[in-house]
């Protein structure tokens, strides 16, 4: 298996885009089932209030000192990039949020074998459903959607469980020189910073696979099982 570690934050628009670029690259290289992706916590702005559910545009105008037209121009560029990988962003509806609880919940989900499921669910909740990721009810709903125990998820959110694991990821990011996310590390040998074009992910994946002697699997074409006989019988 090729090990890929990805430092990201759930309110980072390029993290979701980069995730899609990586996923498509894995498919295109025929390495499905031969890559293990581990998402690691990173907080873009840990100073964000845990009660802050203000619109993203309003928050960015205050933090960056930019005009509304400047912010909207930036949003347009990112929205177009998101569309190129099949994501539909609507920044006018997105809510600001402190992501510490979301990261702790993700660590709990990882311990239950649901890490990849909840990473997708949290990103989708913020960027597609425009939900507030510092709201306990939202997080509990997400936990339930990926098959986690509501009672155990509530216990995590009501405590500091998994805070050490989140802090460890962030400290590790500092140690290896991560200055922004997404940040992809392949086999602790190669790193890709940012949501780079799919071609770079494919090239790097292929390089690692070649070095490890990993061959691509068969790529099964077709979107359905029509015309397929199974288990000694055919459906006519």
PDB file of C-alpha atoms in Angstrom:
ATOM      1  CA  UNK A   1       0.000   0.000   0.000  1.00  0.00           C
ATOM      2  CA  UNK A   2       1.103   3.541  -0.762  1.00  0.00           C
ATOM      3  CA  UNK A   3       0.682   5.699   2.375  1.00  0.00           C
ATOM      4  CA  UNK A   4      -0.481   9.272   1.813  1.00  0.00           C
ATOM      5  CA  UNK A   5      -0.870  11.664   4.739  1.00  0.00           C
ATOM      6  CA  UNK A   6      -2.962  14.766   4.098  1.00  0.00           C
ATOM      7  CA  UNK A   7      -2.959  17.765   6.411  1.00  0.00           C
ATOM      8  CA  UNK A   8      -6.168  19.728   5.901  1.00  0.00           C
ATOM      9  CA  UNK A   9      -8.883  21.790   7.544  1.00  0.00           C
ATOM     10  CA  UNK A  10     -12.619  21.416   7.000  1.00  0.00           C
ATOM     11  CA  UNK A  11     -13.158  25.105   6.198  1.00  0.00           C
ATOM     12  CA  UNK A  12     -10.335  25.229   3.642  1.00  0.00           C
ATOM     13  CA  UNK A  13     -11.808  25.423   0.116  1.00  0.00           C
ATOM     14  CA  UNK A  14      -8.632  24.168  -1.528  1.00  0.00           C
ATOM     15  CA  UNK A  15      -8.533  21.163   0.809  1.00  0.00           C
ATOM     16  CA  UNK A  16     -11.764  19.821  -0.678  1.00  0.00           C
ATOM     17  CA  UNK A  17     -10.559  20.600  -4.199  1.00  0.00           C
ATOM     18  CA  UNK A  18      -7.217  18.926  -3.514  1.00  0.00           C
ATOM     19  CA  UNK A  19      -9.003  15.871  -2.126  1.00  0.00           C
ATOM     20  CA  UNK A  20     -10.911  15.518  -5.387  1.00  0.00           C
ATOM     21  CA  UNK A  21      -7.745  15.974  -7.479  1.00  0.00           C
ATOM     22  CA  UNK A  22      -6.017  13.228  -5.476  1.00  0.00           C
ATOM     23  CA  UNK A  23      -8.986  10.856  -5.714  1.00  0.00           C
ATOM     24  CA  UNK A  24      -9.187  11.270  -9.471  1.00  0.00           C
ATOM     25  CA  UNK A  25      -5.439  10.771  -9.806  1.00  0.00           C
ATOM     26  CA  UNK A  26      -5.684   7.501  -7.860  1.00  0.00           C
ATOM     27  CA  UNK A  27      -8.430   6.309 -10.217  1.00  0.00           C
ATOM     28  CA  UNK A  28      -6.566   7.383 -13.355  1.00  0.00           C
ATOM     29  CA  UNK A  29      -3.369   5.604 -12.302  1.00  0.00           C
ATOM     30  CA  UNK A  30      -5.255   2.379 -11.596  1.00  0.00           C
ATOM     31  CA  UNK A  31      -4.145   2.397  -7.963  1.00  0.00           C
ATOM     32  CA  UNK A  32      -7.569   2.074  -6.353  1.00  0.00           C
ATOM     33  CA  UNK A  33      -7.261  -0.245  -3.367  1.00  0.00           C
ATOM     34  CA  UNK A  34      -3.497   0.193  -3.295  1.00  0.00           C
ATOM     35  CA  UNK A  35      -3.394   3.594  -1.600  1.00  0.00           C
ATOM     36  CA  UNK A  36      -4.053   4.369   2.062  1.00  0.00           C
ATOM     37  CA  UNK A  37      -5.005   8.004   2.681  1.00  0.00           C
ATOM     38  CA  UNK A  38      -4.838   9.371   6.221  1.00  0.00           C
ATOM     39  CA  UNK A  39      -6.209  12.837   6.929  1.00  0.00           C
ATOM     40  CA  UNK A  40      -4.464  14.831   9.616  1.00  0.00           C
ATOM     41  CA  UNK A  41      -5.742  17.822  11.538  1.00  0.00           C
ATOM     42  CA  UNK A  42      -4.732  21.395  10.809  1.00  0.00           C
ATOM     43  CA  UNK A  43      -6.442  24.559  12.054  1.00  0.00           C
ATOM     44  CA  UNK A  44      -6.257  27.494   9.668  1.00  0.00           C
ATOM     45  CA  UNK A  45      -7.427  29.892  12.359  1.00  0.00           C
ATOM     46  CA  UNK A  46      -7.587  28.415  15.873  1.00  0.00           C
ATOM     47  CA  UNK A  47      -8.516  31.888  17.206  1.00  0.00           C
ATOM     48  CA  UNK A  48     -11.930  31.740  15.537  1.00  0.00           C
ATOM     49  CA  UNK A  49     -14.623  31.906  18.195  1.00  0.00           C
ATOM     50  CA  UNK A  50     -16.391  28.632  18.892  1.00  0.00           C
ATOM     51  CA  UNK A  51     -19.640  30.602  18.833  1.00  0.00           C
ATOM     52  CA  UNK A  52     -18.939  32.313  15.505  1.00  0.00           C
ATOM     53  CA  UNK A  53     -21.364  31.279  12.780  1.00  0.00           C
ATOM     54  CA  UNK A  54     -21.110  34.524  10.825  1.00  0.00           C
ATOM     55  CA  UNK A  55     -21.098  34.429   6.995  1.00  0.00           C
ATOM     56  CA  UNK A  56     -17.666  33.580   5.600  1.00  0.00           C
ATOM     57  CA  UNK A  57     -17.620  36.744   3.485  1.00  0.00           C
ATOM     58  CA  UNK A  58     -18.209  38.973   6.498  1.00  0.00           C
ATOM     59  CA  UNK A  59     -15.511  37.225   8.527  1.00  0.00           C
ATOM     60  CA  UNK A  60     -12.914  37.430   5.751  1.00  0.00           C
ATOM     61  CA  UNK A  61     -13.581  41.129   5.178  1.00  0.00           C
ATOM     62  CA  UNK A  62     -12.799  41.765   8.843  1.00  0.00           C
ATOM     63  CA  UNK A  63      -9.772  39.467   9.073  1.00  0.00           C
ATOM     64  CA  UNK A  64      -8.111  40.408   5.811  1.00  0.00           C
ATOM     65  CA  UNK A  65      -9.169  44.029   5.590  1.00  0.00           C
ATOM     66  CA  UNK A  66     -10.405  43.503   2.039  1.00  0.00           C
ATOM     67  CA  UNK A  67     -13.355  45.154   0.342  1.00  0.00           C
ATOM     68  CA  UNK A  68     -16.522  43.267  -0.522  1.00  0.00           C
ATOM     69  CA  UNK A  69     -15.684  43.397  -4.237  1.00  0.00           C
ATOM     70  CA  UNK A  70     -12.191  41.998  -3.586  1.00  0.00           C
ATOM     71  CA  UNK A  71     -13.586  39.143  -1.522  1.00  0.00           C
ATOM     72  CA  UNK A  72     -16.244  38.345  -4.133  1.00  0.00           C
ATOM     73  CA  UNK A  73     -13.583  38.312  -6.858  1.00  0.00           C
ATOM     74  CA  UNK A  74     -11.572  35.833  -4.812  1.00  0.00           C
ATOM     75  CA  UNK A  75     -14.683  33.706  -4.258  1.00  0.00           C
ATOM     76  CA  UNK A  76     -15.413  33.641  -7.998  1.00  0.00           C
ATOM     77  CA  UNK A  77     -11.964  32.302  -8.797  1.00  0.00           C
ATOM     78  CA  UNK A  78     -12.175  29.548  -6.168  1.00  0.00           C
ATOM     79  CA  UNK A  79     -15.740  28.656  -7.190  1.00  0.00           C
ATOM     80  CA  UNK A  80     -14.615  28.152 -10.790  1.00  0.00           C
ATOM     81  CA  UNK A  81     -11.755  25.920  -9.650  1.00  0.00           C
ATOM     82  CA  UNK A  82     -14.155  23.890  -7.508  1.00  0.00           C
ATOM     83  CA  UNK A  83     -16.500  23.388 -10.467  1.00  0.00           C
ATOM     84  CA  UNK A  84     -13.622  21.912 -12.454  1.00  0.00           C
ATOM     85  CA  UNK A  85     -13.548  18.958 -10.033  1.00  0.00           C
ATOM     86  CA  UNK A  86     -17.318  18.610  -9.676  1.00  0.00           C
ATOM     87  CA  UNK A  87     -17.842  20.681  -6.521  1.00  0.00           C
ATOM     88  CA  UNK A  88     -20.423  23.455  -6.251  1.00  0.00           C
ATOM     89  CA  UNK A  89     -19.426  26.177  -3.804  1.00  0.00           C
ATOM     90  CA  UNK A  90     -21.771  28.968  -2.741  1.00  0.00           C
ATOM     91  CA  UNK A  91     -19.741  31.278  -0.532  1.00  0.00           C
ATOM     92  CA  UNK A  92     -22.727  33.554   0.051  1.00  0.00           C
ATOM     93  CA  UNK A  93     -24.245  30.843   2.277  1.00  0.00           C
ATOM     94  CA  UNK A  94     -21.137  29.461   3.980  1.00  0.00           C
ATOM     95  CA  UNK A  95     -20.732  29.913   7.707  1.00  0.00           C
ATOM     96  CA  UNK A  96     -17.535  30.631   9.591  1.00  0.00           C
ATOM     97  CA  UNK A  97     -16.543  28.072  12.233  1.00  0.00           C
ATOM     98  CA  UNK A  98     -13.865  26.993  14.648  1.00  0.00           C
ATOM     99  CA  UNK A  99     -13.007  23.433  13.557  1.00  0.00           C
ATOM    100  CA  UNK A 100     -11.430  22.041  16.734  1.00  0.00           C
ATOM    101  CA  UNK A 101     -14.511  19.979  17.641  1.00  0.00           C
ATOM    102  CA  UNK A 102     -14.834  18.727  14.071  1.00  0.00           C
ATOM    103  CA  UNK A 103     -11.226  17.540  14.144  1.00  0.00           C
ATOM    104  CA  UNK A 104     -11.734  15.769  17.479  1.00  0.00           C
ATOM    105  CA  UNK A 105     -14.863  14.090  16.141  1.00  0.00           C
ATOM    106  CA  UNK A 106     -12.898  12.999  13.068  1.00  0.00           C
ATOM    107  CA  UNK A 107     -10.253  11.399  15.276  1.00  0.00           C
ATOM    108  CA  UNK A 108     -12.985   9.468  17.066  1.00  0.00           C
ATOM    109  CA  UNK A 109     -14.413   8.390  13.698  1.00  0.00           C
ATOM    110  CA  UNK A 110     -10.952   7.251  12.608  1.00  0.00           C
ATOM    111  CA  UNK A 111     -10.718   5.065  15.715  1.00  0.00           C
ATOM    112  CA  UNK A 112     -13.974   3.423  14.591  1.00  0.00           C
ATOM    113  CA  UNK A 113     -12.794   2.817  11.033  1.00  0.00           C
ATOM    114  CA  UNK A 114     -14.864   5.722   9.682  1.00  0.00           C
ATOM    115  CA  UNK A 115     -12.107   8.260   9.077  1.00  0.00           C
ATOM    116  CA  UNK A 116     -12.463   8.635   5.320  1.00  0.00           C
ATOM    117  CA  UNK A 117     -16.268   8.709   5.583  1.00  0.00           C
ATOM    118  CA  UNK A 118     -16.375  11.540   8.078  1.00  0.00           C
ATOM    119  CA  UNK A 119     -13.696  13.586   6.303  1.00  0.00           C
ATOM    120  CA  UNK A 120     -15.875  13.642   3.196  1.00  0.00           C
ATOM    121  CA  UNK A 121     -19.021  14.290   5.242  1.00  0.00           C
ATOM    122  CA  UNK A 122     -17.519  17.239   7.131  1.00  0.00           C
ATOM    123  CA  UNK A 123     -16.174  18.885   3.979  1.00  0.00           C
ATOM    124  CA  UNK A 124     -19.479  18.385   2.210  1.00  0.00           C
ATOM    125  CA  UNK A 125     -21.417  19.763   5.185  1.00  0.00           C
ATOM    126  CA  UNK A 126     -19.434  22.998   5.119  1.00  0.00           C
ATOM    127  CA  UNK A 127     -18.995  23.574   1.390  1.00  0.00           C
ATOM    128  CA  UNK A 128     -22.096  21.928  -0.094  1.00  0.00           C
ATOM    129  CA  UNK A 129     -24.712  22.084   2.655  1.00  0.00           C
ATOM    130  CA  UNK A 130     -23.459  25.350   4.196  1.00  0.00           C
ATOM    131  CA  UNK A 131     -23.725  24.036   7.759  1.00  0.00           C
ATOM    132  CA  UNK A 132     -21.886  25.375  10.820  1.00  0.00           C
ATOM    133  CA  UNK A 133     -19.176  22.932  11.856  1.00  0.00           C
ATOM    134  CA  UNK A 134     -18.955  24.263  15.406  1.00  0.00           C
ATOM    135  CA  UNK A 135     -22.606  23.404  16.105  1.00  0.00           C
ATOM    136  CA  UNK A 136     -22.969  20.219  18.160  1.00  0.00           C
ATOM    137  CA  UNK A 137     -26.286  19.266  16.532  1.00  0.00           C
ATOM    138  CA  UNK A 138     -24.723  19.537  13.089  1.00  0.00           C
ATOM    139  CA  UNK A 139     -21.729  17.441  14.151  1.00  0.00           C
ATOM    140  CA  UNK A 140     -23.929  14.802  15.772  1.00  0.00           C
ATOM    141  CA  UNK A 141     -25.999  14.566  12.600  1.00  0.00           C
ATOM    142  CA  UNK A 142     -22.826  14.076  10.578  1.00  0.00           C
ATOM    143  CA  UNK A 143     -21.627  11.432  13.036  1.00  0.00           C
ATOM    144  CA  UNK A 144     -24.909   9.555  12.673  1.00  0.00           C
ATOM    145  CA  UNK A 145     -24.754   9.789   8.878  1.00  0.00           C
ATOM    146  CA  UNK A 146     -21.486   7.826   8.807  1.00  0.00           C
ATOM    147  CA  UNK A 147     -22.678   5.197  11.268  1.00  0.00           C
ATOM    148  CA  UNK A 148     -21.159   6.422  14.526  1.00  0.00           C
ATOM    149  CA  UNK A 149     -22.813   5.982  17.911  1.00  0.00           C
ATOM    150  CA  UNK A 150     -24.708   9.146  18.844  1.00  0.00           C
ATOM    151  CA  UNK A 151     -24.015   8.561  22.526  1.00  0.00           C
ATOM    152  CA  UNK A 152     -20.275   8.113  22.011  1.00  0.00           C
ATOM    153  CA  UNK A 153     -20.077  11.059  19.604  1.00  0.00           C
ATOM    154  CA  UNK A 154     -21.865  13.266  22.154  1.00  0.00           C
ATOM    155  CA  UNK A 155     -19.383  12.175  24.823  1.00  0.00           C
ATOM    156  CA  UNK A 156     -16.512  13.234  22.550  1.00  0.00           C
ATOM    157  CA  UNK A 157     -18.042  16.635  21.796  1.00  0.00           C
ATOM    158  CA  UNK A 158     -18.827  17.277  25.475  1.00  0.00           C
ATOM    159  CA  UNK A 159     -15.247  16.638  26.563  1.00  0.00           C
ATOM    160  CA  UNK A 160     -11.663  17.125  25.430  1.00  0.00           C
ATOM    161  CA  UNK A 161     -11.357  13.595  24.063  1.00  0.00           C
ATOM    162  CA  UNK A 162      -8.916  13.330  21.133  1.00  0.00           C
ATOM    163  CA  UNK A 163      -7.592  16.850  21.739  1.00  0.00           C
ATOM    164  CA  UNK A 164      -4.094  15.413  22.199  1.00  0.00           C
ATOM    165  CA  UNK A 165      -4.287  13.592  18.867  1.00  0.00           C
ATOM    166  CA  UNK A 166      -5.351  16.791  17.107  1.00  0.00           C
ATOM    167  CA  UNK A 167      -2.549  18.746  18.783  1.00  0.00           C
ATOM    168  CA  UNK A 168      -0.057  16.052  17.784  1.00  0.00           C
ATOM    169  CA  UNK A 169      -1.044  16.372  14.107  1.00  0.00           C
ATOM    170  CA  UNK A 170      -0.621  20.137  14.245  1.00  0.00           C
ATOM    171  CA  UNK A 171       2.749  19.877  15.975  1.00  0.00           C
ATOM    172  CA  UNK A 172       3.883  17.305  13.437  1.00  0.00           C
ATOM    173  CA  UNK A 173       2.890  19.683  10.647  1.00  0.00           C
ATOM    174  CA  UNK A 174       5.080  22.388  12.155  1.00  0.00           C
ATOM    175  CA  UNK A 175       7.958  19.939  12.527  1.00  0.00           C
ATOM    176  CA  UNK A 176       7.988  19.017   8.846  1.00  0.00           C
ATOM    177  CA  UNK A 177       7.530  22.605   7.698  1.00  0.00           C
ATOM    178  CA  UNK A 178       3.856  22.704   6.706  1.00  0.00           C
ATOM    179  CA  UNK A 179       2.875  26.363   6.304  1.00  0.00           C
ATOM    180  CA  UNK A 180      -0.482  25.925   4.640  1.00  0.00           C
ATOM    181  CA  UNK A 181      -3.006  23.301   3.596  1.00  0.00           C
ATOM    182  CA  UNK A 182      -3.769  21.069   1.865  1.00  0.00           C
ATOM    183  CA  UNK A 183      -0.381  19.380   2.229  1.00  0.00           C
ATOM    184  CA  UNK A 184       0.122  15.865   0.901  1.00  0.00           C
ATOM    185  CA  UNK A 185       2.978  13.599   1.999  1.00  0.00           C
ATOM    186  CA  UNK A 186       3.546  10.377   0.067  1.00  0.00           C
ATOM    187  CA  UNK A 187       5.485   7.635   1.839  1.00  0.00           C
ATOM    188  CA  UNK A 188       7.294  10.309   3.887  1.00  0.00           C
ATOM    189  CA  UNK A 189       9.414  10.876   0.789  1.00  0.00           C
ATOM    190  CA  UNK A 190       7.550  13.272  -1.506  1.00  0.00           C
ATOM    191  CA  UNK A 191       5.318  16.237  -0.656  1.00  0.00           C
ATOM    192  CA  UNK A 192       2.769  18.182  -2.669  1.00  0.00           C
ATOM    193  CA  UNK A 193       1.759  21.571  -1.307  1.00  0.00           C
ATOM    194  CA  UNK A 194      -1.645  22.918  -2.264  1.00  0.00           C
ATOM    195  CA  UNK A 195      -4.453  21.744  -4.548  1.00  0.00           C
ATOM    196  CA  UNK A 196      -2.157  21.146  -7.489  1.00  0.00           C
ATOM    197  CA  UNK A 197      -3.435  19.967 -10.892  1.00  0.00           C
ATOM    198  CA  UNK A 198      -4.373  16.305 -11.139  1.00  0.00           C
ATOM    199  CA  UNK A 199      -1.446  15.625 -13.476  1.00  0.00           C
ATOM    200  CA  UNK A 200       1.069  16.318 -10.705  1.00  0.00           C
ATOM    201  CA  UNK A 201      -0.697  13.917  -8.347  1.00  0.00           C
ATOM    202  CA  UNK A 202      -0.731  11.243 -11.052  1.00  0.00           C
ATOM    203  CA  UNK A 203       2.947  11.743 -11.855  1.00  0.00           C
ATOM    204  CA  UNK A 204       3.957  11.554  -8.199  1.00  0.00           C
ATOM    205  CA  UNK A 205       1.746   8.549  -7.480  1.00  0.00           C
ATOM    206  CA  UNK A 206       3.190   6.702 -10.452  1.00  0.00           C
ATOM    207  CA  UNK A 207       6.724   7.544  -9.353  1.00  0.00           C
ATOM    208  CA  UNK A 208       6.081   6.166  -5.867  1.00  0.00           C
ATOM    209  CA  UNK A 209       4.327   3.076  -7.241  1.00  0.00           C
ATOM    210  CA  UNK A 210       7.251   2.349  -9.553  1.00  0.00           C
ATOM    211  CA  UNK A 211       9.742   2.727  -6.710  1.00  0.00           C
ATOM    212  CA  UNK A 212       7.704   0.364  -4.517  1.00  0.00           C
ATOM    213  CA  UNK A 213       7.084  -2.150  -7.285  1.00  0.00           C
ATOM    214  CA  UNK A 214       3.315  -1.667  -7.109  1.00  0.00           C
ATOM    215  CA  UNK A 215       1.458  -2.435 -10.320  1.00  0.00           C
ATOM    216  CA  UNK A 216      -1.856  -0.809 -11.218  1.00  0.00           C
ATOM    217  CA  UNK A 217      -4.957  -2.939 -11.025  1.00  0.00           C
ATOM    218  CA  UNK A 218      -7.403  -3.589 -13.837  1.00  0.00           C
ATOM    219  CA  UNK A 219      -9.592  -0.624 -14.703  1.00  0.00           C
ATOM    220  CA  UNK A 220     -13.120  -1.971 -15.198  1.00  0.00           C
ATOM    221  CA  UNK A 221     -14.983   0.118 -17.765  1.00  0.00           C
ATOM    222  CA  UNK A 222     -18.738   0.591 -17.929  1.00  0.00           C
ATOM    223  CA  UNK A 223     -21.192   2.051 -15.436  1.00  0.00           C
ATOM    224  CA  UNK A 224     -23.536  -0.885 -14.897  1.00  0.00           C
ATOM    225  CA  UNK A 225     -23.719  -4.671 -14.699  1.00  0.00           C
ATOM    226  CA  UNK A 226     -25.997  -4.979 -17.738  1.00  0.00           C
ATOM    227  CA  UNK A 227     -25.095  -7.988 -19.853  1.00  0.00           C
ATOM    228  CA  UNK A 228     -23.224  -9.681 -16.987  1.00  0.00           C
ATOM    229  CA  UNK A 229     -23.794 -13.272 -15.884  1.00  0.00           C
ATOM    230  CA  UNK A 230     -23.021 -14.011 -12.238  1.00  0.00           C
ATOM    231  CA  UNK A 231     -23.043 -17.024  -9.913  1.00  0.00           C
ATOM    232  CA  UNK A 232     -23.858 -19.547 -12.615  1.00  0.00           C
ATOM    233  CA  UNK A 233     -26.968 -17.752 -13.873  1.00  0.00           C
ATOM    234  CA  UNK A 234     -27.968 -14.984 -16.249  1.00  0.00           C
ATOM    235  CA  UNK A 235     -30.873 -12.548 -16.022  1.00  0.00           C
ATOM    236  CA  UNK A 236     -32.681 -12.299 -19.371  1.00  0.00           C
TER     237      UNK A 236
END
